[in-house]
Coordinates of C-alpha atoms in Angstrom, one line a residue:
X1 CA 64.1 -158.4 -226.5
X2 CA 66.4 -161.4 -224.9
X3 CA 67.8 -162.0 -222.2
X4 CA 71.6 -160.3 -221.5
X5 CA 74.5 -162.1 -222.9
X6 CA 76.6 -164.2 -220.5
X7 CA 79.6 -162.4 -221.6
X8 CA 78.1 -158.8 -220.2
X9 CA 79.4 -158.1 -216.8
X10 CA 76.6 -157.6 -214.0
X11 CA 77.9 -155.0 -210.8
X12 CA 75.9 -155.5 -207.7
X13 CA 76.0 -152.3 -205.4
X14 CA 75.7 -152.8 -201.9
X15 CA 77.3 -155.8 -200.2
X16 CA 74.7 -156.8 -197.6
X17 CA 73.1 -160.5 -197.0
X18 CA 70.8 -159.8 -200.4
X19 CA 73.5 -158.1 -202.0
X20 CA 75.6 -161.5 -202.1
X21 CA 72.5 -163.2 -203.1
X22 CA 71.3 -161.5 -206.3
X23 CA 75.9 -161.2 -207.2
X24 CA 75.9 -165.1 -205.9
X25 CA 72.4 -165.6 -208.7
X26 CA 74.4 -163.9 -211.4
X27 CA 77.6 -165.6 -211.2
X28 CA 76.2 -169.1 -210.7
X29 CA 74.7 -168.0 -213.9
X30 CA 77.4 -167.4 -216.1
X31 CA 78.0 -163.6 -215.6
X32 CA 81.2 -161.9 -214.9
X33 CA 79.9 -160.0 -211.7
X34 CA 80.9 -156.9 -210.2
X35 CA 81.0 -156.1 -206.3
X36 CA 80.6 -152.5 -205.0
X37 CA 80.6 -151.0 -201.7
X38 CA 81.1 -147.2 -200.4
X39 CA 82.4 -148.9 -197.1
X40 CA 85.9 -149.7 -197.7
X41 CA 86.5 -153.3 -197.8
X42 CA 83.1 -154.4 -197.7
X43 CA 83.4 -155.7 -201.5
X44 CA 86.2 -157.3 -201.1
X45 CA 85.1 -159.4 -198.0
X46 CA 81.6 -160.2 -199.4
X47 CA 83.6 -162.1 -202.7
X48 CA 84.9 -163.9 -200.3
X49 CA 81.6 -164.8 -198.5
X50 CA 80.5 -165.3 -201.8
X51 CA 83.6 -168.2 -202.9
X52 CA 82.8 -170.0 -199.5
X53 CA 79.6 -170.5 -200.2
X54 CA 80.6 -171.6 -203.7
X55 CA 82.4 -174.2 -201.9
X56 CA 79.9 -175.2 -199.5
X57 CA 78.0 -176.0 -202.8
X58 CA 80.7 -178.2 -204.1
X59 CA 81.2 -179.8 -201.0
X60 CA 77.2 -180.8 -200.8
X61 CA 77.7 -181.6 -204.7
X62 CA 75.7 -179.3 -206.2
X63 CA 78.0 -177.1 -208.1
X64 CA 81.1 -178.6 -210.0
X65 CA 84.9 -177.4 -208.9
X66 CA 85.6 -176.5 -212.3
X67 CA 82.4 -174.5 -212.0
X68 CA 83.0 -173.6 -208.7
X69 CA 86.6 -172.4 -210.2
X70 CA 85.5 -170.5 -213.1
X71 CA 82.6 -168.4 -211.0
X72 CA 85.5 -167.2 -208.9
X73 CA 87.3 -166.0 -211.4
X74 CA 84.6 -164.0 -212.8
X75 CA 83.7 -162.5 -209.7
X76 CA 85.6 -158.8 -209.1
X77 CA 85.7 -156.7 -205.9
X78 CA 85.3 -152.5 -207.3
X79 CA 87.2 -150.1 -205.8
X80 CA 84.8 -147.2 -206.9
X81 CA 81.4 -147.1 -209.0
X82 CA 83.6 -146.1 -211.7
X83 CA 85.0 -149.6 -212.2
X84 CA 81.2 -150.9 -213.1
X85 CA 81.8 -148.2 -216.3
X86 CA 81.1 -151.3 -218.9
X87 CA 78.3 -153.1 -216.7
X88 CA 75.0 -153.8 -218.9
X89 CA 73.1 -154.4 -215.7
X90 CA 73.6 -152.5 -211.8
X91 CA 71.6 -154.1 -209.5
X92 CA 71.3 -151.7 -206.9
X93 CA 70.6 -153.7 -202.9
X94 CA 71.4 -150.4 -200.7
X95 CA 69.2 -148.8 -197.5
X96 CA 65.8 -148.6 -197.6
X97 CA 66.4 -144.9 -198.3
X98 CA 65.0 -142.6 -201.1
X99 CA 67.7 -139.7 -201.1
X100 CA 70.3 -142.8 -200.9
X101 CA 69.0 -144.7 -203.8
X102 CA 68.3 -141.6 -206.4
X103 CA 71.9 -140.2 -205.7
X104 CA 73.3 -143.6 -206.4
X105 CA 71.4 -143.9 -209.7
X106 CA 72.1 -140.0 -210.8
X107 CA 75.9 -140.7 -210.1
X108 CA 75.8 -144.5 -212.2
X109 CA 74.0 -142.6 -214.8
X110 CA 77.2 -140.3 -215.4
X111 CA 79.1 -143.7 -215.2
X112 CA 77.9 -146.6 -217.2
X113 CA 76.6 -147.0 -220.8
X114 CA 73.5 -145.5 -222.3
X115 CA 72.5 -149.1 -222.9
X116 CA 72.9 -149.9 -219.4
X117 CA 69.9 -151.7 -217.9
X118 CA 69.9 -150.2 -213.8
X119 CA 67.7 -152.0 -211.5
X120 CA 66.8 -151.4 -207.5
X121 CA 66.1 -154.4 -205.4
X122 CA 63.7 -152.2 -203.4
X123 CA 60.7 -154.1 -201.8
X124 CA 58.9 -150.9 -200.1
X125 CA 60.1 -147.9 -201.7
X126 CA 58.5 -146.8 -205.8
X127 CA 60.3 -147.5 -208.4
X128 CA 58.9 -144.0 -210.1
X129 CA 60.1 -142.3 -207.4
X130 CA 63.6 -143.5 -207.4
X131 CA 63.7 -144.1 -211.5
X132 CA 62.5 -140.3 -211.4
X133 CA 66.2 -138.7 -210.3
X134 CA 67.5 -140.2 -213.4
X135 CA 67.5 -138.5 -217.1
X136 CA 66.9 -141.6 -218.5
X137 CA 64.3 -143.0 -216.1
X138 CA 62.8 -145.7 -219.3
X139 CA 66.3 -147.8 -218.7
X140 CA 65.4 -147.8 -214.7
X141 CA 63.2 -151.0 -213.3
X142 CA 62.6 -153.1 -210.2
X143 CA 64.4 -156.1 -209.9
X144 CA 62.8 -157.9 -206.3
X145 CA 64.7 -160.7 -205.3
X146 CA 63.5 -162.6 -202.2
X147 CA 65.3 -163.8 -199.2
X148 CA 67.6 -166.0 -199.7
X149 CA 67.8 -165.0 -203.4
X150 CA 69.8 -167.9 -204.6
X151 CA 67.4 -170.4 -202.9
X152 CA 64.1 -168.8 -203.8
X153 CA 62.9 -168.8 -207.4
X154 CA 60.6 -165.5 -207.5
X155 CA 61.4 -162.2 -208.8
X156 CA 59.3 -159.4 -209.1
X157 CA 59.6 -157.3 -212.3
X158 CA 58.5 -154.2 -211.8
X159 CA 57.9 -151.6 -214.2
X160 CA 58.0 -147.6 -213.1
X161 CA 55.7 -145.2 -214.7
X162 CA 58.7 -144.4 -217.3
X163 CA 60.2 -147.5 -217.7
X164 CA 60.4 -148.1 -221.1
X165 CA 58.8 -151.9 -222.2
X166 CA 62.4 -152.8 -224.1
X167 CA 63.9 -152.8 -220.3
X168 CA 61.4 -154.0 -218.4
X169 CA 61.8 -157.2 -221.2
X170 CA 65.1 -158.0 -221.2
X171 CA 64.8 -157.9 -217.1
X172 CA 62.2 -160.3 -216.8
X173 CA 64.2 -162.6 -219.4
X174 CA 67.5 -162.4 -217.7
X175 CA 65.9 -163.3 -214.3
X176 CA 64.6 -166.3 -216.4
X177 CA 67.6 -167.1 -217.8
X178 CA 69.4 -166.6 -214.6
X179 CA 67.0 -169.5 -213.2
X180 CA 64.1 -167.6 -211.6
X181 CA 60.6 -167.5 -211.8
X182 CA 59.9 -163.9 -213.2
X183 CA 56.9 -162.5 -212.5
X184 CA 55.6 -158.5 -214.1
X185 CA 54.0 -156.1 -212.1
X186 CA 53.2 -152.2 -211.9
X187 CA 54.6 -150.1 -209.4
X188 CA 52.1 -150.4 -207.3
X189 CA 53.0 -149.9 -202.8
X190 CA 54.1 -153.7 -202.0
X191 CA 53.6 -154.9 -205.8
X192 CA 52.0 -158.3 -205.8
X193 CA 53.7 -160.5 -202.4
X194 CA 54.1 -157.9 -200.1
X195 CA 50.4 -156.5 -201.3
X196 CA 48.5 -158.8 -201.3
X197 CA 49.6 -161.0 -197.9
X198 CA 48.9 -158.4 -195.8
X199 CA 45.6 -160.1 -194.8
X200 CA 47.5 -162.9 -193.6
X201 CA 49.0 -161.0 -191.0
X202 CA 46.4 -158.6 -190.3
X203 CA 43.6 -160.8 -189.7
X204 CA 45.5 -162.8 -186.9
X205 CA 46.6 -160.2 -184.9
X206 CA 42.9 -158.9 -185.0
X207 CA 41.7 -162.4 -184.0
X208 CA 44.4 -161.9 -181.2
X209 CA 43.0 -157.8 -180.4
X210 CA 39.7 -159.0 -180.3
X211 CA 40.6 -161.7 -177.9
X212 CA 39.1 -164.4 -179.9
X213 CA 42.2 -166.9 -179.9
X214 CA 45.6 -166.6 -178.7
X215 CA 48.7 -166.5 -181.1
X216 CA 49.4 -170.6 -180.9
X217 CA 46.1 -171.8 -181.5
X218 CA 45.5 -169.1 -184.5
X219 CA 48.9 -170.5 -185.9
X220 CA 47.9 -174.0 -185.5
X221 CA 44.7 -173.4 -187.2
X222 CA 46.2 -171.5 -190.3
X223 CA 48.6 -174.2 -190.4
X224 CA 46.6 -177.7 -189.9
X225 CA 43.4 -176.2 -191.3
X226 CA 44.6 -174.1 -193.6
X227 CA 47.2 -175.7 -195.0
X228 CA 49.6 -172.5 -194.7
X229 CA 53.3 -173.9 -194.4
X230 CA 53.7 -171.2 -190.6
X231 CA 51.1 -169.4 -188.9
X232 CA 51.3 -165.7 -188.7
X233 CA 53.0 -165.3 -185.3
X234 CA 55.8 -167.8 -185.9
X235 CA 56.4 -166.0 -189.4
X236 CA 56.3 -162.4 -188.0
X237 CA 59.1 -163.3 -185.3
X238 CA 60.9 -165.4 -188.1
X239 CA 60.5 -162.3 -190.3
X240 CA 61.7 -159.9 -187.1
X241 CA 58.8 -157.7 -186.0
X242 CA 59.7 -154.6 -186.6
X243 CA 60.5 -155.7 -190.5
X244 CA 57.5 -157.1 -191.1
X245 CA 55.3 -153.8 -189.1
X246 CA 57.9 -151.4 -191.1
X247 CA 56.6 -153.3 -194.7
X248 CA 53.2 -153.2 -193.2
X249 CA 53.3 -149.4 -192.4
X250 CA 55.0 -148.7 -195.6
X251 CA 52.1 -149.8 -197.8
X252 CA 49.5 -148.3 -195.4
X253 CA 50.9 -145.0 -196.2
X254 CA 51.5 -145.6 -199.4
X255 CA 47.8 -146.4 -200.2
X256 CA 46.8 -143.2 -198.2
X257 CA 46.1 -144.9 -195.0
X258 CA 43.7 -147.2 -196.7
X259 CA 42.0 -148.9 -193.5
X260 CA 42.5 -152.3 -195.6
X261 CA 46.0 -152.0 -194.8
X262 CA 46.0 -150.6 -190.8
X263 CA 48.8 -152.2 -189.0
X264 CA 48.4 -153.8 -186.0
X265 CA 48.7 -152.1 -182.8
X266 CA 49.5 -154.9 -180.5
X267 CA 52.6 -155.4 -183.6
X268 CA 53.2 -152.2 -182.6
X269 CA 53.6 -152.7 -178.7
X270 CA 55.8 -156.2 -179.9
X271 CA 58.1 -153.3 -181.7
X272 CA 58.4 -151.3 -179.0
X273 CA 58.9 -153.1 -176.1
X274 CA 62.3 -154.5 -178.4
X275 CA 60.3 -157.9 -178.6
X276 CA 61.5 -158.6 -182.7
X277 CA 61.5 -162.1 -182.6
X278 CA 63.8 -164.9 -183.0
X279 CA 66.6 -162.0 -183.7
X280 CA 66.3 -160.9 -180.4
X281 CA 65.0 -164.1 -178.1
X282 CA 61.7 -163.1 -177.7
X283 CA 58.6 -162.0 -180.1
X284 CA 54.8 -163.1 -179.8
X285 CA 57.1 -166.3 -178.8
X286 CA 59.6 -166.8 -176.1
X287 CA 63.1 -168.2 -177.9
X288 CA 65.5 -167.7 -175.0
X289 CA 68.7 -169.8 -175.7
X290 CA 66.7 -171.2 -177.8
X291 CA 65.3 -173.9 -175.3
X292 CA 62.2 -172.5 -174.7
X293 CA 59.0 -174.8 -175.5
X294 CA 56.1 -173.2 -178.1
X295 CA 53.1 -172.5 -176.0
X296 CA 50.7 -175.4 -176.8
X297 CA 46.9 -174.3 -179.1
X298 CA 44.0 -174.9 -177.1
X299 CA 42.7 -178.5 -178.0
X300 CA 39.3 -179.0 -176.6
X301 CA 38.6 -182.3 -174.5
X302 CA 36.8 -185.0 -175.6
X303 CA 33.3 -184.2 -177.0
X304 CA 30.3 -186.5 -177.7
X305 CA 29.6 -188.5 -180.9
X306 CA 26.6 -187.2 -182.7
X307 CA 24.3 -190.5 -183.2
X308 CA 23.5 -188.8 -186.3
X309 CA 23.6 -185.0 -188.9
X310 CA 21.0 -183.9 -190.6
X311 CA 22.6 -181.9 -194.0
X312 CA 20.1 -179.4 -194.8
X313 CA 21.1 -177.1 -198.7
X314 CA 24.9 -177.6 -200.0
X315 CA 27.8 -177.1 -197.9
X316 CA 29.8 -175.5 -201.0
X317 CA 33.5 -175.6 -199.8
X318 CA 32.4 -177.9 -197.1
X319 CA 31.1 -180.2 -198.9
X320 CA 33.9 -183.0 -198.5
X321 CA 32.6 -183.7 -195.1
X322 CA 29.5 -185.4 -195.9
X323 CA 31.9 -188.2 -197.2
X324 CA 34.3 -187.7 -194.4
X325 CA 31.0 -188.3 -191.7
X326 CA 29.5 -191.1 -193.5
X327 CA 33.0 -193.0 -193.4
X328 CA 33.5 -192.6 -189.8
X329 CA 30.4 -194.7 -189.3
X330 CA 27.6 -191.4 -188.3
X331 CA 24.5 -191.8 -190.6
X332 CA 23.8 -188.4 -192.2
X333 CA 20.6 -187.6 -194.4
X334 CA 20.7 -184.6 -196.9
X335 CA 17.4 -182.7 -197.3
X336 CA 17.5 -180.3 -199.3
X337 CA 16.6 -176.9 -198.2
X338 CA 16.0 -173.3 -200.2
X339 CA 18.1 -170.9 -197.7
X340 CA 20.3 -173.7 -195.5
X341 CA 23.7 -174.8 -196.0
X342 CA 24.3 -176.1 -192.8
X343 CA 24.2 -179.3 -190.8
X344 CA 21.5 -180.2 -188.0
X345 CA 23.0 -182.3 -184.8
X346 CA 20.6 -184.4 -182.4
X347 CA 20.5 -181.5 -179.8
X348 CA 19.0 -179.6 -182.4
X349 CA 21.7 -177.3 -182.8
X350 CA 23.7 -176.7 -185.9
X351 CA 26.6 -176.4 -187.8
X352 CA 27.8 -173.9 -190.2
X353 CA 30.4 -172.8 -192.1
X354 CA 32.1 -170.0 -191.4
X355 CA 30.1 -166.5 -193.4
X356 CA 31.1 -163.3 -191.8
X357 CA 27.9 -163.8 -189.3
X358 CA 28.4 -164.6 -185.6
X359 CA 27.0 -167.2 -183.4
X360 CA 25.4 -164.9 -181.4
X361 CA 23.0 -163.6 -183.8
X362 CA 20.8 -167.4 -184.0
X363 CA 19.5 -169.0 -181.6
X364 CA 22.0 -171.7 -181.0
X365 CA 24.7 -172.3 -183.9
X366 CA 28.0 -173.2 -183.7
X367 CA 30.8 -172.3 -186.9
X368 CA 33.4 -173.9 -188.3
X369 CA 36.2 -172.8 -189.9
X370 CA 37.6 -173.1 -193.5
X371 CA 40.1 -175.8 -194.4
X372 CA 42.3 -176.2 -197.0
X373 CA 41.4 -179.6 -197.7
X374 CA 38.6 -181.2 -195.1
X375 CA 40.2 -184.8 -195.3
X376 CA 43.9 -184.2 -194.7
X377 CA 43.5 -181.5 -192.5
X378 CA 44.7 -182.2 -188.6
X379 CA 42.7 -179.6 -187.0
X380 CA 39.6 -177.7 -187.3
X381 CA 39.0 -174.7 -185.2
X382 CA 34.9 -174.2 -184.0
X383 CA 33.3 -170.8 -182.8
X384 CA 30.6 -170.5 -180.7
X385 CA 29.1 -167.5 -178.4
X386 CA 27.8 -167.7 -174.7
X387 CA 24.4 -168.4 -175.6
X388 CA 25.2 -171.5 -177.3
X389 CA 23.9 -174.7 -176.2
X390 CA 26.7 -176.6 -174.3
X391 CA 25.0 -179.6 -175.8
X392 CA 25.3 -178.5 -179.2
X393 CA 29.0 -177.4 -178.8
X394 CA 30.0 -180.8 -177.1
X395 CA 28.2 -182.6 -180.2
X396 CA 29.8 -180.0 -182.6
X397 CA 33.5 -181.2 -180.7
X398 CA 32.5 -184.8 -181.0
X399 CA 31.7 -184.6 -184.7
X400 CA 35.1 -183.2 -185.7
X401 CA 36.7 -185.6 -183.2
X402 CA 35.2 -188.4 -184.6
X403 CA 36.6 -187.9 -188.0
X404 CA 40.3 -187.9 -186.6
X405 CA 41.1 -183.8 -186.2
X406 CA 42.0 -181.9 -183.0
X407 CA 39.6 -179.2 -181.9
X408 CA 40.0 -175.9 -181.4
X409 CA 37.1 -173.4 -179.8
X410 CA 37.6 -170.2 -180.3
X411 CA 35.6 -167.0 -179.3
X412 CA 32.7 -165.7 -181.6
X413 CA 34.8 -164.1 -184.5
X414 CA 33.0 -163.7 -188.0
X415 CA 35.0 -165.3 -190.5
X416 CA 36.6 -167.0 -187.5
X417 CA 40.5 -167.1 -188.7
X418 CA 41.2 -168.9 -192.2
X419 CA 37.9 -168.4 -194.1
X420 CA 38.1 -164.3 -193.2
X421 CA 42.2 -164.2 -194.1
X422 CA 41.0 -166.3 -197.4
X423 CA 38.6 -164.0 -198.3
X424 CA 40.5 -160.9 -197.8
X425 CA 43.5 -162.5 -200.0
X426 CA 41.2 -163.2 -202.9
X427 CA 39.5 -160.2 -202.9
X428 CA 43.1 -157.9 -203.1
X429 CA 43.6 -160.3 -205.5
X430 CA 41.2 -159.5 -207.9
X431 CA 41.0 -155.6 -207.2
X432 CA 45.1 -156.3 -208.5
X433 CA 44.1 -157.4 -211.6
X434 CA 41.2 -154.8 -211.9
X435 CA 43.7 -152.0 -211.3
X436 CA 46.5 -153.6 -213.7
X437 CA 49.2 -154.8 -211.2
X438 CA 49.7 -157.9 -212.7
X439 CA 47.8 -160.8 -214.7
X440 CA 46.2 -164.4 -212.5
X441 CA 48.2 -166.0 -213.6
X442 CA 51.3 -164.0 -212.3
X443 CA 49.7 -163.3 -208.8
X444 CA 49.6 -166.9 -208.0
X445 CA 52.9 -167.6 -209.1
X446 CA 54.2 -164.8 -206.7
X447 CA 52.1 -166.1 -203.8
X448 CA 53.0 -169.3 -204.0
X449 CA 56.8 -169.0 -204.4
X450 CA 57.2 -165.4 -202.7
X451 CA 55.1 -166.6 -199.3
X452 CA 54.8 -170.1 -199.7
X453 CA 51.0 -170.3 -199.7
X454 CA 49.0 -173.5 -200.4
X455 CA 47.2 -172.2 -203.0
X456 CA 47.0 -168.5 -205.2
X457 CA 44.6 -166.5 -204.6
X458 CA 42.6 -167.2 -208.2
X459 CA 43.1 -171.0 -207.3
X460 CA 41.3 -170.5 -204.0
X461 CA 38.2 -168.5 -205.8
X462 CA 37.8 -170.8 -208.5
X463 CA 37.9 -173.6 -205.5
X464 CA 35.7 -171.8 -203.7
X465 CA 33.0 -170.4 -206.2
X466 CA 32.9 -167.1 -207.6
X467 CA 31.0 -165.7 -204.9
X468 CA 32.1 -167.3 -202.0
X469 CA 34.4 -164.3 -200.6
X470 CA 32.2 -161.7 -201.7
X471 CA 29.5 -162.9 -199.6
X472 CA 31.6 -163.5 -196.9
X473 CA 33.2 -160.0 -196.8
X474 CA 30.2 -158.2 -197.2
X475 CA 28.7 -160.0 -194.2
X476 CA 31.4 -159.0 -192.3
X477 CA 31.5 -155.3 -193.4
X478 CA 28.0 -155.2 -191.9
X479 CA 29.4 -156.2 -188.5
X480 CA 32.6 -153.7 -188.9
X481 CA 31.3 -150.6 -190.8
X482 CA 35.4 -149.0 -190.8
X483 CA 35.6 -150.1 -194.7
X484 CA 38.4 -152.8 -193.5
X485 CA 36.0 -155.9 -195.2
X486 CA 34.0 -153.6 -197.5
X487 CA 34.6 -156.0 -200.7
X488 CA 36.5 -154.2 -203.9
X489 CA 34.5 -153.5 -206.5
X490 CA 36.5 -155.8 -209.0
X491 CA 34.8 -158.8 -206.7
X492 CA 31.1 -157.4 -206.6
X493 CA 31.6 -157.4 -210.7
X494 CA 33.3 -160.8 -210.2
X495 CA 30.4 -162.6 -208.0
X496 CA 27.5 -160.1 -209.6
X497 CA 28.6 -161.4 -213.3
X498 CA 28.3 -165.1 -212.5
X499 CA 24.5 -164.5 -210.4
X500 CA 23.7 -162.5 -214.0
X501 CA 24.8 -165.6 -216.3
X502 CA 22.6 -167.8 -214.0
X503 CA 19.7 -165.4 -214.2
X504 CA 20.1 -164.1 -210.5
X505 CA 20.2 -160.5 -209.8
X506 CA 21.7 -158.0 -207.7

């Protein structure tokens, strides 16, 4: 099944900001395109958004005139969804409402072809459910465009429990055709982006509840340790709060109330004290007139140089920093130990990645956090508890200091902030592909261009060794019993397979 013919007109229904986008994706393609609105006028004034932003294109040289001339020709304000009779795709970009969506689609369905592909931009609602008012519910499929849609390349393709394998084809190859990156996915609540970055948010704002960091530093850790492109406060108020919570909430009910997917109640206060974010001048930051200065992370004072380390077992993902410790002119001698993958400092303290434990729980260790790359990241953030040595911690500062990256202490948190949001990723990762939501391959393609992340979540197991976030998450579930880090059982089978082929056991 290929792609639609350029010649077929395309209607977009529902004139909004993604509306334009997904009519502005089609045209630019080569599609006569269609423009519906039940508020009167609404069409008509969104063609005309559409040619000015045509224009700006031409004027910045990315679109020809004659191009530019052409696409405006093809582009058609409707007076009524009977003008969208000979469409062979409707793109549906409504409210976010169930009742509104299925009585658009059952009135369509009296209108256009029986070969008439229909499609719903929804990004919280099921595609069953909608696809389910219809008599022909195998034609019906999710088309999820992202915000802005003409600048960013994903687009979900999301198959209903009816749709019928011909449609959900010829969708996925007219995104591609249309200049997108298509990926497939199941109707499953939040399909693959809006899934699987739930962790991202959630574990932030329960770093923040448990009063471990405050919202700048835990940004400027995801970002200069983690290598994420924002940190999860500044995207939440870019977002708008109540968005973000409302997506949040949305696949929390959807899976049940699965505690994996609890929103956050301090998100919860943001919403209702009318704190959205940038849209309204003040979120988990203050943007009033847009003057207002981003509260600075904490960045701990100079520490003392270690004279020397002691690397006692492999530091796995860590490993980089031996390299990193030796350059910046520290000796370091690796023994090799049965149980220890940590480093030793001259206090006799040590230093360990981040595992689910706490610091609290040995007699005098300090964690550090996981980075995205030890050498090029800025910052690395350290935890310690009260009973740590202040010698040890000052040593532990130093070290990190000495190889060029800001410090940040924050409280005793297992999995501190990256290495526990990591971990949480991966493993809804991998209980996607279990579960049939979509392929590897197709879930790091959607969480690198749908959220912008470093790395997918199969490229960050495969970095980090097959049973890396098992371990981790298990060692947290046994300091918080809910079920919130209990790992999936597609990663116990992940991590338990590789232990088998090495002749370890369970």
């Amino acid at each position: 099944m290929t792609a639609l013919d350029l010649s077929s007109p395309v209607a977009v229904v529902g004139t909004g900001t993604m509306g334009q986008g997904i009519a502005q994706v089609a045209l630019v393609a080569g599609h006569p395109v269609r423009l519906y609105d039940a508020a009167p006028g609404r069409a008509r004034a969104a063609a005309g958004a559409i040619v000015a932003r045509l224009d700006r294109l031409v004027e910045k040289e990315r679109l020809s005139g004659a191009d530019r001339d052409a696409a405006r020709d093809r582009l058609l304000p409707a007076e009524s969804l009977s003008d969208l009779a000979d469409c062979a795709l409707v793109v549906e970009a409504v409210l976010e409402g169930l009742d509104v969506k299925q009585e658009l689609f059952r009135e369509l369905e009296g209108i256009v072809g029986e070969d008439c592909l229909l499609a719903t931009n929804t990004s919280s609602l099921s595609v069953t459910a909608i696809g389910g008012a219809l008599a022909n519910p195998g034609r019906f499929v999710g088309l999820h465009f992202f915000n802005p849609a003409p600048l960013l390349p994903l687009v979900e393709v999301v198959s209903g429990f009816a749709t019928d394998v011909t449609s959900a084809t010829r969708a996925y190859e007219t995104a591609r055709a249309w200049g997108k990156t298509p990926v497939a996915c199941a109707d499953t609540p939040g399909f693959i982006v809006n899934r699987i970055a739930r962790p991202f948010y959630a574990e932030a704002f329960a770093v923040y509840e448990a009063q471990g960091a405050d919202p700048a530093t835990i940004d400027a850790v995801l970002r200069e340790c983690g290598g994420f492109k924002m940190g999860a406060f500044e995207l939440t108020d870019l977002i708008g709060q109540d968005v973000n919570e409302s997506v949040t909430h949305s696949v929390w009910e959807s899976f049940f109330q699965d505690v994996r997917f609890t929103p956050s109640l301090a998100q919860r206060r943001l919403v209702e004290s009318g704190r959205l974010g940038r849209k309204t001048g003040h979120g988990w930051y203050d943007y009033a007139d847009g003057t207002a200065e981003r509260p600075e992370p904490h960045t701990a004072e100079p520490g003392r140089t270690p004279a020397h380390v002691v690397a006692e077992g492999d530091l796995g993902p860590a490993s980089e920093l031996l390299a990193l410790i030796r350059e910046a002119g520290i000796p370091v001698r690796e023994e090799e130990e049965d149980h220890g993958t940590r480093l030793v400092l001259p206090s006799g303290g040590q230093l360990a990645l981040a595992d689910g434990q706490t610091s609290v729980e040995f007699r005098d260790v300090v964690y550090f956090d996981l980075a995205l790359d030890y050498r090029r990241a800025t910052r690395i953030a350290l935890s310690a508890s009260q009973d740590t040595s202040p010698a040890t911690l000052a040593e532990a500062v130093g070290l990190f200091q000495a190889l060029g990256k800001d410090v940040s202490v924050i409280g005793d948190v297992p999995g501190m902030i990256v290495a526990r949001t990591v971990a949480r990723i991966v493993d809804l990762a991998h209980d996607a592909v279990a579960k049939g939501v979509a392929t590897e391959e197709d879930i790091d393609t959607a969480m690198r261009l749908g959220v912008n992340y470093p790395l997918g979540p199969f490229e960050w197991s495969r970095r980090l060794g097959r049973n890396w976030a098992y371990a981790l998450l298990d060692d947290l579930h046994l300091r918080d019993p809910s079920g919130r880090y209990a790992p999936s059982l597609a990663l116990y089978r992940h991590a338990y397979a590789s232990d088998k082929r090495q002749g370890g056991s369970s």
